[in-house]
Short mmCIF file of C-alpha atoms in Angstrom, two decimals:
data_model
loop_
_atom_site.label_atom_id
_atom_site.label_comp_id
_atom_site.label_asym_id
_atom_site.label_seq_id
_atom_site.Cartn_x
_atom_site.Cartn_y
_atom_site.Cartn_z
CA MET A 175 15.48 -22.20 84.20
CA ALA A 176 12.32 -20.72 85.98
CA PRO A 177 10.85 -17.59 84.17
CA THR A 178 11.32 -14.65 85.83
CA ALA A 179 8.37 -12.56 87.10
CA ARG A 180 7.60 -9.30 85.41
CA PRO A 181 6.27 -6.42 87.42
CA THR A 182 2.57 -5.95 86.79
CA VAL A 183 1.88 -2.79 85.07
CA ALA A 184 -1.97 -1.58 84.04
CA GLN A 185 -1.93 -1.46 80.34
CA PRO A 186 -4.70 -1.01 77.90
CA LEU A 187 -5.76 -4.32 76.02
CA SER A 188 -6.25 -2.07 72.83
CA PRO A 189 -5.38 1.19 71.55
CA HIS A 190 -7.50 3.99 72.95
CA LEU A 191 -9.71 5.95 70.50
CA GLN A 192 -7.32 8.92 71.02
CA ILE A 193 -4.72 6.96 69.02
CA TYR A 194 -6.90 6.09 65.98
CA ARG A 195 -7.05 8.49 63.17
CA TRP A 196 -10.57 9.18 61.96
CA THR A 197 -11.07 7.94 58.66
CA TRP A 198 -13.78 7.60 55.77
CA THR A 199 -14.23 3.74 56.45
CA MET A 200 -14.71 4.35 59.99
CA ALA A 201 -17.19 7.57 59.32
CA MET A 202 -19.17 5.42 57.12
CA SER A 203 -19.39 2.71 59.54
CA VAL A 204 -20.69 4.81 62.02
CA PHE A 205 -23.32 6.26 59.72
CA HIS A 206 -24.16 2.77 58.75
CA ARG A 207 -25.05 1.98 62.16
CA ILE A 208 -26.73 5.52 62.84
CA THR A 209 -28.93 4.90 59.58
CA GLY A 210 -29.82 1.56 60.43
CA THR A 211 -31.27 2.64 63.80
CA ALA A 212 -33.13 5.63 62.25
CA LEU A 213 -34.81 3.05 59.68
CA TYR A 214 -36.80 2.17 62.73
CA GLY A 215 -38.40 5.40 62.88
CA GLY A 216 -38.92 5.24 59.20
CA SER A 217 -40.75 2.40 59.63
CA ALA A 218 -42.85 3.54 62.12
CA LEU A 219 -43.95 6.56 59.65
CA VAL A 220 -44.56 3.76 57.00
CA ALA A 221 -46.76 2.09 59.50
CA ILE A 222 -48.40 5.19 60.56
CA TRP A 223 -49.24 5.91 56.96
CA LEU A 224 -50.57 2.14 56.22
CA VAL A 225 -52.99 2.65 59.49
CA ALA A 226 -54.26 5.89 58.53
CA LEU A 227 -54.90 4.69 55.14
CA ALA A 228 -56.86 1.74 56.67
CA SER A 229 -58.68 3.74 58.97
CA GLY A 230 -60.48 6.06 56.64
CA PRO A 231 -60.50 9.24 55.12
CA ALA A 232 -60.41 11.41 58.19
CA ALA A 233 -56.97 9.70 59.58
CA TYR A 234 -55.62 9.59 56.35
CA ALA A 235 -56.53 13.22 55.27
CA TRP A 236 -54.56 14.19 58.58
CA VAL A 237 -51.40 12.19 57.73
CA ALA A 238 -51.61 13.43 54.27
CA TRP A 239 -51.44 17.18 55.46
CA PHE A 240 -48.45 16.53 57.78
CA PHE A 241 -46.45 14.52 55.18
CA GLY A 242 -47.33 17.39 52.74
CA SER A 243 -46.15 20.03 55.10
CA TRP A 244 -42.62 21.45 54.90
CA VAL A 245 -41.63 19.58 58.16
CA GLY A 246 -43.17 16.50 56.75
CA LEU A 247 -41.59 16.75 53.44
CA LEU A 248 -38.25 17.29 55.30
CA VAL A 249 -38.70 14.26 57.66
CA LEU A 250 -39.41 12.24 54.18
CA PHE A 251 -36.48 13.75 52.46
CA ALA A 252 -34.15 12.60 55.37
CA TYR A 253 -35.74 9.15 55.47
CA THR A 254 -35.16 8.73 51.65
CA TRP A 255 -31.42 9.74 52.36
CA VAL A 256 -31.17 7.24 55.42
CA LEU A 257 -32.54 4.45 53.10
CA MET A 258 -30.33 5.18 50.40
CA HIS A 259 -27.34 5.57 52.54
CA HIS A 260 -27.91 2.26 54.52
CA MET A 261 -28.69 0.43 51.29
CA LEU A 262 -25.44 1.74 49.80
CA GLY A 263 -23.30 0.71 52.85
CA GLY A 264 -25.10 -2.57 52.78
CA LEU A 265 -23.86 -3.05 49.08
CA ARG A 266 -20.13 -1.89 50.15
CA HIS A 267 -20.38 -4.46 52.95
CA PHE A 268 -21.60 -7.00 50.43
CA VAL A 269 -18.73 -6.36 48.03
CA TRP A 270 -16.18 -6.70 50.98
CA ASP A 271 -17.52 -10.07 52.07
CA PHE A 272 -16.17 -11.30 48.44
CA GLY A 273 -12.98 -10.04 49.56
CA VAL A 274 -13.29 -7.12 46.82
CA GLY A 275 -12.20 -3.59 47.52
CA LEU A 276 -10.17 -4.12 50.69
CA GLU A 277 -7.23 -2.17 49.45
CA ARG A 278 -6.65 1.30 50.81
CA GLY A 279 -7.40 3.25 47.90
CA GLU A 280 -10.62 0.96 47.02
CA ARG A 281 -11.92 1.30 50.63
CA LEU A 282 -11.60 4.87 50.40
CA TRP A 283 -13.33 5.22 47.00
CA LEU A 284 -16.14 2.82 48.17
CA SER A 285 -16.41 4.82 51.43
CA ARG A 286 -16.61 8.35 49.59
CA GLY A 287 -19.11 6.48 46.91
CA THR A 288 -21.50 5.64 49.76
CA LEU A 289 -21.87 9.11 50.76
CA ILE A 290 -21.77 10.90 47.50
CA GLY A 291 -24.25 7.99 46.02
CA SER A 292 -26.47 8.39 48.71
CA VAL A 293 -27.02 12.19 48.43
CA ALA A 294 -27.06 11.61 44.64
CA LEU A 295 -29.76 9.03 44.75
CA THR A 296 -31.74 10.92 47.32
CA VAL A 297 -31.87 14.07 45.28
CA ALA A 298 -32.58 12.22 41.98
CA ILE A 299 -35.32 10.20 43.58
CA TRP A 300 -36.86 13.61 44.83
CA ALA A 301 -36.41 15.44 41.64
CA LEU A 302 -38.16 12.52 39.67
CA ALA A 303 -40.97 12.59 42.24
CA LEU A 304 -41.54 16.24 41.84
CA ILE A 305 -41.36 16.34 38.06
CA LEU A 306 -44.01 13.32 37.97
CA ARG A 307 -46.09 14.93 40.56
#
């Protein structure tokens, strides 16, 4: 018996974004990608600092002034958070690569832990830096 032809209807191949419910895991995945991209800018800041250091006292004085200003400190604080968040997100993915933490509750705990941990580490690093200053 020959198969019957079905009418062709344009159907999406995968569910549309409007169908998905926003979850912690999705949000942390997006933040992980954003922070990975932001690390390029932070690496440029480190390179600018190193070039200024190698260029002499005048260049270094200007960069030190900028990073010591409230705008510079805000940029450095944000860069610290980006670095910590991306690191913890990478560790979360590393744990998942071993097949650990894939259950619903564990995924939620790891995702929230990434955000909470990155904020806590950033504040701890800056508190320690300001105390030792």
